[in-house]
mmCIF file of C-alpha atoms and ligand atoms in Angstrom:
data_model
loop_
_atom_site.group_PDB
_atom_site.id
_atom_site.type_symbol
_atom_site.label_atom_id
_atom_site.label_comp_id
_atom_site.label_asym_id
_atom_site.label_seq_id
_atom_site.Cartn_x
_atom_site.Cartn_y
_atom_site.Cartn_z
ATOM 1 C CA UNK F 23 39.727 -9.324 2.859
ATOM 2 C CA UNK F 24 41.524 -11.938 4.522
ATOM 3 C CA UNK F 25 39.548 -14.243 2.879
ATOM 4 C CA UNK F 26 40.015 -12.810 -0.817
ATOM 5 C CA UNK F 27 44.237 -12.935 0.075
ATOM 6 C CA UNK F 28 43.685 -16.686 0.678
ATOM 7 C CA UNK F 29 41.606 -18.160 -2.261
ATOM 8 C CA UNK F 30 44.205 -15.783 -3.936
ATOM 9 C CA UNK F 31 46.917 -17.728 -2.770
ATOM 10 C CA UNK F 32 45.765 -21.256 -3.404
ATOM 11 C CA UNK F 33 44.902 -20.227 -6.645
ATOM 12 C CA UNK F 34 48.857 -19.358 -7.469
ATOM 13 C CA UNK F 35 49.231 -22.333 -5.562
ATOM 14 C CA UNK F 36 47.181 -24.315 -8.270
ATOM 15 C CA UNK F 37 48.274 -23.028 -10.639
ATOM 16 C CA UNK F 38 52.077 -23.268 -9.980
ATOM 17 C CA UNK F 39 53.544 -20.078 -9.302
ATOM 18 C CA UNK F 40 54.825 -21.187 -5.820
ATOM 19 C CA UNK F 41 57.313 -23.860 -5.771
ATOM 20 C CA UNK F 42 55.779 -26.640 -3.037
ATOM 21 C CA UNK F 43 58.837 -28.703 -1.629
ATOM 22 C CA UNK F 44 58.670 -32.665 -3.277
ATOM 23 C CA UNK F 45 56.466 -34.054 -1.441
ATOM 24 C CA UNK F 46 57.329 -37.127 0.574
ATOM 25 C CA UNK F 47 56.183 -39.995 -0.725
ATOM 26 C CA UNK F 48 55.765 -42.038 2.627
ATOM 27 C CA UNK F 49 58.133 -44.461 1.420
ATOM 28 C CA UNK F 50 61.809 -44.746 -0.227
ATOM 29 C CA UNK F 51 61.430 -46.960 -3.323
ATOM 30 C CA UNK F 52 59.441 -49.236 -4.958
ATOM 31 C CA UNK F 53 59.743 -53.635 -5.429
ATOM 32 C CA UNK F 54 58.559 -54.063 -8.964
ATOM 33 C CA UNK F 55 58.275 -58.397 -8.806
ATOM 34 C CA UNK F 56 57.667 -61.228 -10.776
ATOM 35 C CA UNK F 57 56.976 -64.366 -10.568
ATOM 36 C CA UNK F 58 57.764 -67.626 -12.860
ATOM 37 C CA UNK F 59 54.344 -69.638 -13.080
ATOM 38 C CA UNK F 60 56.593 -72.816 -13.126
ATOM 39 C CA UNK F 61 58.125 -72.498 -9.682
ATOM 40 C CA UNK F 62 54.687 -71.008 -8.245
ATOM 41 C CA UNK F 63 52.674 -73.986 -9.346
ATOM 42 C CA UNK F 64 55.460 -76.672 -8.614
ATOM 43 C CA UNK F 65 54.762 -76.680 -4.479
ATOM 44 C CA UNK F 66 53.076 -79.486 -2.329
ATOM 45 C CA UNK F 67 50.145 -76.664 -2.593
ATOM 46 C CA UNK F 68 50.091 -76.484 -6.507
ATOM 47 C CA UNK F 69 47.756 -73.933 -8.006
ATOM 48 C CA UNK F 70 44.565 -73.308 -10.062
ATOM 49 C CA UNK F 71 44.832 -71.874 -13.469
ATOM 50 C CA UNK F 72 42.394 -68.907 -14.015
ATOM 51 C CA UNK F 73 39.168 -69.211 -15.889
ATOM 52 C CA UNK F 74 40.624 -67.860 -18.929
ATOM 53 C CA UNK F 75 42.713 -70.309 -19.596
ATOM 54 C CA UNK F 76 46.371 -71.705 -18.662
ATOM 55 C CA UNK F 77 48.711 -68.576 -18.531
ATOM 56 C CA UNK F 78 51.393 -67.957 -21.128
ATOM 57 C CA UNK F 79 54.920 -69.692 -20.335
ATOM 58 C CA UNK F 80 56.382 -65.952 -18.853
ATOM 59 C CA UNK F 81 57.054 -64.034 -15.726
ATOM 60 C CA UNK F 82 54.067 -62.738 -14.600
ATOM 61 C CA UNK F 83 53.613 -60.062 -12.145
ATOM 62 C CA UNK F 84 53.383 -60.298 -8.639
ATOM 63 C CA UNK F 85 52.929 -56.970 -7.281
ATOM 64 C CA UNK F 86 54.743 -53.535 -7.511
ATOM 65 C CA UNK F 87 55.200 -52.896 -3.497
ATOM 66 C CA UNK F 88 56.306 -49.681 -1.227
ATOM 67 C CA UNK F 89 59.100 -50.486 0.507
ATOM 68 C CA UNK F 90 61.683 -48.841 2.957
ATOM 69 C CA UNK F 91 65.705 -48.315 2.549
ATOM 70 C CA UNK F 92 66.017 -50.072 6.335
ATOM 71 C CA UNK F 93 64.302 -53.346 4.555
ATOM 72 C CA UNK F 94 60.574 -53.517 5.739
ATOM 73 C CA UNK F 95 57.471 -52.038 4.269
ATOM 74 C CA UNK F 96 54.196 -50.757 4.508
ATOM 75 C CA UNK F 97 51.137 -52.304 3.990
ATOM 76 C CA UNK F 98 47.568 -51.761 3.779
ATOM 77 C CA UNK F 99 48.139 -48.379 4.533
ATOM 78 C CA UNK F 100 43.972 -46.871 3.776
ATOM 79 C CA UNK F 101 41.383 -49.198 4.098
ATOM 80 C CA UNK F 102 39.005 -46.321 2.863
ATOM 81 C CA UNK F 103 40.356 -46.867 -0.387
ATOM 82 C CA UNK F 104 39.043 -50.003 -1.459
ATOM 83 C CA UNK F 105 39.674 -51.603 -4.295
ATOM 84 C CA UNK F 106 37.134 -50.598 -7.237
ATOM 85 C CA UNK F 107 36.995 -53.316 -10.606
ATOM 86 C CA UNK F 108 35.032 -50.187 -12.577
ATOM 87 C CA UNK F 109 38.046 -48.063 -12.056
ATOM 88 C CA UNK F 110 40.391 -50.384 -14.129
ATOM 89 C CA UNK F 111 38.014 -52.328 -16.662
ATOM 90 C CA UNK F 112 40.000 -50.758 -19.302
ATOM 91 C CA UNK F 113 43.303 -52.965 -18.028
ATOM 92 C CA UNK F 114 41.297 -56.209 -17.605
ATOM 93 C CA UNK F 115 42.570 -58.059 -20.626
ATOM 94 C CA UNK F 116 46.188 -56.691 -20.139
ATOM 95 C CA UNK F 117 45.954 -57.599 -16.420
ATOM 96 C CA UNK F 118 44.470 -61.630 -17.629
ATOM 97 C CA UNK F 119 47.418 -61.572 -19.623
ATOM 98 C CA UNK F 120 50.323 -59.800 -17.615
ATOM 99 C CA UNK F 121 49.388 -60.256 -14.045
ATOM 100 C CA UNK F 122 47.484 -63.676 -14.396
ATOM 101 C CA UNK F 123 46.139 -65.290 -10.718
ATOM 102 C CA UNK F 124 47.351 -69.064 -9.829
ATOM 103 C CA UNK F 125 45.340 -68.929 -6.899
ATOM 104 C CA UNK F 126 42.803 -71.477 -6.257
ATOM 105 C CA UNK F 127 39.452 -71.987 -6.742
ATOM 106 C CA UNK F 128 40.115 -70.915 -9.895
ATOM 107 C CA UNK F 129 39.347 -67.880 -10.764
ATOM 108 C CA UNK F 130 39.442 -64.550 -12.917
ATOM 109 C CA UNK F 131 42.096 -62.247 -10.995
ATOM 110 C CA UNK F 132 40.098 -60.081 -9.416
ATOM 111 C CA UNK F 133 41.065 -61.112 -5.864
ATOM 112 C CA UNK F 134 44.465 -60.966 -6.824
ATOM 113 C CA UNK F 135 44.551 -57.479 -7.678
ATOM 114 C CA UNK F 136 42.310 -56.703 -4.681
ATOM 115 C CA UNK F 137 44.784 -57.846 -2.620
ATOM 116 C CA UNK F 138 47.737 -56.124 -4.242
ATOM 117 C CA UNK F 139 45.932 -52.610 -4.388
ATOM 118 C CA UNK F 140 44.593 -52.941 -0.896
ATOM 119 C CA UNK F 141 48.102 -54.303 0.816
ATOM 120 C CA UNK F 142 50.247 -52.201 -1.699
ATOM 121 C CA UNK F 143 48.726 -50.418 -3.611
ATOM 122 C CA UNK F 144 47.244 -48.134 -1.087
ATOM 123 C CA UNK F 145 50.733 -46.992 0.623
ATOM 124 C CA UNK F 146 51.574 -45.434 -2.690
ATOM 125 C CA UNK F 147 48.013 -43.511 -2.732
ATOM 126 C CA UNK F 148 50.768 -40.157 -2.227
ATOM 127 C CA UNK F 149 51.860 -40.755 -6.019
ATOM 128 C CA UNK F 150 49.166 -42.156 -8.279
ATOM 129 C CA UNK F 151 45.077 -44.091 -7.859
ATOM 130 C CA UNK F 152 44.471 -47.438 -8.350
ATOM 131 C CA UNK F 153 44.248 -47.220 -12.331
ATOM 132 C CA UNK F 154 47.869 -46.031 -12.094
ATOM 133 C CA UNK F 155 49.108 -47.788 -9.692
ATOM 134 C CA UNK F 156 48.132 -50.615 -12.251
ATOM 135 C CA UNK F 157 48.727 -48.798 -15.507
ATOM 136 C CA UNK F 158 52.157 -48.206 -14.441
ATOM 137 C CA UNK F 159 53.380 -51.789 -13.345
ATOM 138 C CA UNK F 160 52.376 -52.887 -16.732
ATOM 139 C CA UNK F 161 54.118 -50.314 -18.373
ATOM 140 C CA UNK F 162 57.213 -51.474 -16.244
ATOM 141 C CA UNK F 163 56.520 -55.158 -16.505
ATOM 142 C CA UNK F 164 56.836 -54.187 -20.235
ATOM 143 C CA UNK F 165 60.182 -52.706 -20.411
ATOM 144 C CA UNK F 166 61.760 -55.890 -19.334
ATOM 145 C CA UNK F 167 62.328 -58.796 -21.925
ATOM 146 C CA UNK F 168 63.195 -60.898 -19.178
ATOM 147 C CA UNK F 169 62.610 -64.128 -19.962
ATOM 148 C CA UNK F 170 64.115 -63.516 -23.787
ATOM 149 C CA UNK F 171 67.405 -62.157 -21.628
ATOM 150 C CA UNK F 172 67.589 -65.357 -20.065
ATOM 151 C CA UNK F 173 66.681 -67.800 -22.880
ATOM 152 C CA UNK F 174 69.647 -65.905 -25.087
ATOM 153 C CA UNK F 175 71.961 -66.705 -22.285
ATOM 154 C CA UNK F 176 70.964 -70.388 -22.163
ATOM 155 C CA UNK F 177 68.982 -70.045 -18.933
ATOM 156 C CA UNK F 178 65.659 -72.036 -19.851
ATOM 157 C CA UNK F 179 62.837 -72.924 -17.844
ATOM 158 C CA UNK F 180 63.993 -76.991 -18.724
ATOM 159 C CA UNK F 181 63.763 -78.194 -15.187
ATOM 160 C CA UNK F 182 67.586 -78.388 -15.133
ATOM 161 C CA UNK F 183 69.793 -75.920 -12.548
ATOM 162 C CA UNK F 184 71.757 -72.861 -13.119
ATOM 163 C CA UNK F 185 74.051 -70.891 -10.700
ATOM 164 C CA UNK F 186 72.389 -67.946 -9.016
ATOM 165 C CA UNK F 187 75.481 -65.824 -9.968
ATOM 166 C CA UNK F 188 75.287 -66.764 -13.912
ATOM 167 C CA UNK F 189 71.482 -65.518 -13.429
ATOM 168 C CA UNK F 190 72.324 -62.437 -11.965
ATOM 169 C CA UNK F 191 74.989 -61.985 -14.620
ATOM 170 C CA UNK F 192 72.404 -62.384 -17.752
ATOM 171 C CA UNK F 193 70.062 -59.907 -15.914
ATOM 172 C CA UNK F 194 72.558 -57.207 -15.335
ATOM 173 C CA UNK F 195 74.231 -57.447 -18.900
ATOM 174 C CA UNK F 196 70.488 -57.739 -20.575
ATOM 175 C CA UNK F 197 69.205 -55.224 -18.332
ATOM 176 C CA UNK F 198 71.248 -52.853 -16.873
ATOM 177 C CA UNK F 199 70.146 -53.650 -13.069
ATOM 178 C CA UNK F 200 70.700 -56.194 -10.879
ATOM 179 C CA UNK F 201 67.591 -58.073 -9.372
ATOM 180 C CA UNK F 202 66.987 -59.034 -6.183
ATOM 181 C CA UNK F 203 65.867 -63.161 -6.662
ATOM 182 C CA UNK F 204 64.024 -65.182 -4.112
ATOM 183 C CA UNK F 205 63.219 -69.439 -4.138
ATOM 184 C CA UNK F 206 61.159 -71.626 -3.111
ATOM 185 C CA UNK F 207 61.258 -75.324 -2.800
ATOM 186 C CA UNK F 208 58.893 -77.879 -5.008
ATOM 187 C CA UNK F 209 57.877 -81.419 -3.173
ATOM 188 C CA UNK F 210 61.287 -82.955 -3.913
ATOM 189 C CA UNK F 211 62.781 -79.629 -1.867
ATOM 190 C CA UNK F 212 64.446 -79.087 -4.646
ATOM 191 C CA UNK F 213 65.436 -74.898 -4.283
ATOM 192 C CA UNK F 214 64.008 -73.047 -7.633
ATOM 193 C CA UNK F 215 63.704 -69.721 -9.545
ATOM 194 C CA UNK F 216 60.324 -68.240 -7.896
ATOM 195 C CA UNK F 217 60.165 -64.210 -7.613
ATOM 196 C CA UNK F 218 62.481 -61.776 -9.274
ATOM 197 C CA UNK F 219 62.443 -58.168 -7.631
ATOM 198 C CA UNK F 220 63.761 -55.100 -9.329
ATOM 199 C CA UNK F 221 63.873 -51.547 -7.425
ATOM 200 C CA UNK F 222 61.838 -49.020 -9.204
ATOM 201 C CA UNK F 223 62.097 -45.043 -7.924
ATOM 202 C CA UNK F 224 59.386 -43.756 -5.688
ATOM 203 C CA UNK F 225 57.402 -41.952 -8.826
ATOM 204 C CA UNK F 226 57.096 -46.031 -10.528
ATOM 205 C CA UNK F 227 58.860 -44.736 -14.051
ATOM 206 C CA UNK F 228 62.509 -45.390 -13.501
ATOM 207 C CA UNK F 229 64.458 -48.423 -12.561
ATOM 208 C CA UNK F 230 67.146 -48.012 -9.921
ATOM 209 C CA UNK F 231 70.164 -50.210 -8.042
ATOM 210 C CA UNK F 232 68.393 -52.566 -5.407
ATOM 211 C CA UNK F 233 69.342 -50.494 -1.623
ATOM 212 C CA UNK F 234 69.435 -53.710 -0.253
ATOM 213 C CA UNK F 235 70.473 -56.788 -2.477
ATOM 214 C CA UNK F 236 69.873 -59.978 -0.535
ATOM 215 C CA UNK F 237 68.717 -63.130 -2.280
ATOM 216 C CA UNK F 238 67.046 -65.771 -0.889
ATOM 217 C CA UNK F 239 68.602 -68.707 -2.950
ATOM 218 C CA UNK F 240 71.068 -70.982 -2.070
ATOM 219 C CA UNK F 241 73.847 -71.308 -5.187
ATOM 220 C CA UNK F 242 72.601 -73.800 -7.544
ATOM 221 C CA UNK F 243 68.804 -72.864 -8.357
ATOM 222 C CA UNK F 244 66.471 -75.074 -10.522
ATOM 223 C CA UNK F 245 64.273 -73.176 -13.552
ATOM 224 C CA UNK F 246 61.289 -74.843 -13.723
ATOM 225 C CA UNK F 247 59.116 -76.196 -16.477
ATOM 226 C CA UNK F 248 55.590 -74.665 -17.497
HETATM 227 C C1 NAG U 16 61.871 -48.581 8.824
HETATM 228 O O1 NAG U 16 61.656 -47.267 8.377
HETATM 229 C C2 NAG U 16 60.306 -46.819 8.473
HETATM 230 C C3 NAG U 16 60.182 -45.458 7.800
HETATM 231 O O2 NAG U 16 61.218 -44.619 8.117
HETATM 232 C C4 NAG U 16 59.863 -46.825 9.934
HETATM 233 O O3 NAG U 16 58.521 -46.396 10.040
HETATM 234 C C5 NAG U 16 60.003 -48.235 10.476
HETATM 235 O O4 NAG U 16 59.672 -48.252 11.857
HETATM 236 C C6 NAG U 16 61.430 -48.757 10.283
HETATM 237 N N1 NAG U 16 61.447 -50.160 10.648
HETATM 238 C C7 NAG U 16 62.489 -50.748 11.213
HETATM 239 C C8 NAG U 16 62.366 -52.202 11.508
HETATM 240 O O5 NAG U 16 63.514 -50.128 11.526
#
């Protein structure tokens, strides 16, 4: 009796008729970022184009990463869930394309993504599997034109500089958000475009305000050549 009552209730469970409370996530919002090939490869440590070929001139993802309101994150959060190549085959070519490796030995992107589903990835395990944790940052990488937003506001990867503010400006009035930019420095020191973040809501569909906007550029930024 007992027993009939509860595979009664789990079945209205399933099937909807009781209203669970939103389950927490495990995490406030997403880091949807990208990265400028230009800036990545211009270091003391360069970088290896993949086998398939030198990648487009575009921003090309980084990662799309769980993070928390008070400004750290988690990370590799289920080592039982290792990443699996058969589970995304279908996203391969997109992923060469979209989310292209610089990594050396050269190589196809495999590791990349490893690394991204296993340190990533797998703290956002509460909300979708590894083919959509990937299907979805393509989709998002997608709805954001961003390097035709910059190019129409005369921001061009030309090796010249640009103020950080007139960046932020183009992204906000092309975009509707404000990104979150980081540097890094190429052998001359030089300080240059690297990694653009924008905040994505815990579910990975919408784009939100950053909760905690801090750059980490100085002023005058370089855009690199690729
Ligand atoms: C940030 O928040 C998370 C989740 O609430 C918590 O686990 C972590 O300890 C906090 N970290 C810091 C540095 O406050």
């Amino acid at each position: 009796m007992i027993a009939n009552v509860w595979s009664l209730l789990k079945l209205l469970m399933f099937q909807g008729l009781f209203t669970s409370p939103p389950q927490d996530p495990g995490f406030d919002f997403f880091y949807l970022t990208l990265q400028w090939p230009g800036a990545y490869c211009d270091t003391k440590r360069s970088c290896c184009y993949p086998t398939t070929g030198k990648p487009t001139a575009d921003f090309g993802i980084h990662g799309l990463w769980p993070n928390y309101n008070n400004g750290s994150y988690p990370s590799n959060c289920d080592p039982n869930n290792e990443f699996d190549p058969s589970e995304i085959s279908d996203l391969v070519s997109t992923l060469q394309k979209k989310w292209p490796t610089l990594s050396c030995p050269s190589n196809e992107g495999y590791k990349f993504w490893e690394h991204e589903w296993e340190k990533h990835g797998t703290c956002s395990e509460s909300v979708m599997d590894q083919h959509g944790y990937f299907e979805k940052t393509l989709a998002l990488r997608d709805r954001i034109n961003l390097l035709q937003i910059l190019t129409d506001a005369g921001i061009e990867p030309n090796d010249e500089f640009y103020e950080l503010k007139d960046i932020k400006n183009a992204i906000e009035e092309g975009f509707g958000f404000t990104p979150v930019i980081h540097c890094n420095r190429d052998p001359e020191k030089n300080r240059q475009l690297h990694e653009i973040f924008f905040c994505v809501d815990t579910s990975a569909t919408e784009f939100i305000n950053c909760p905690r906007p801090r750059d980490g550029c100085p002023s005058h930024i370089q855009f690199a050549k690729f």
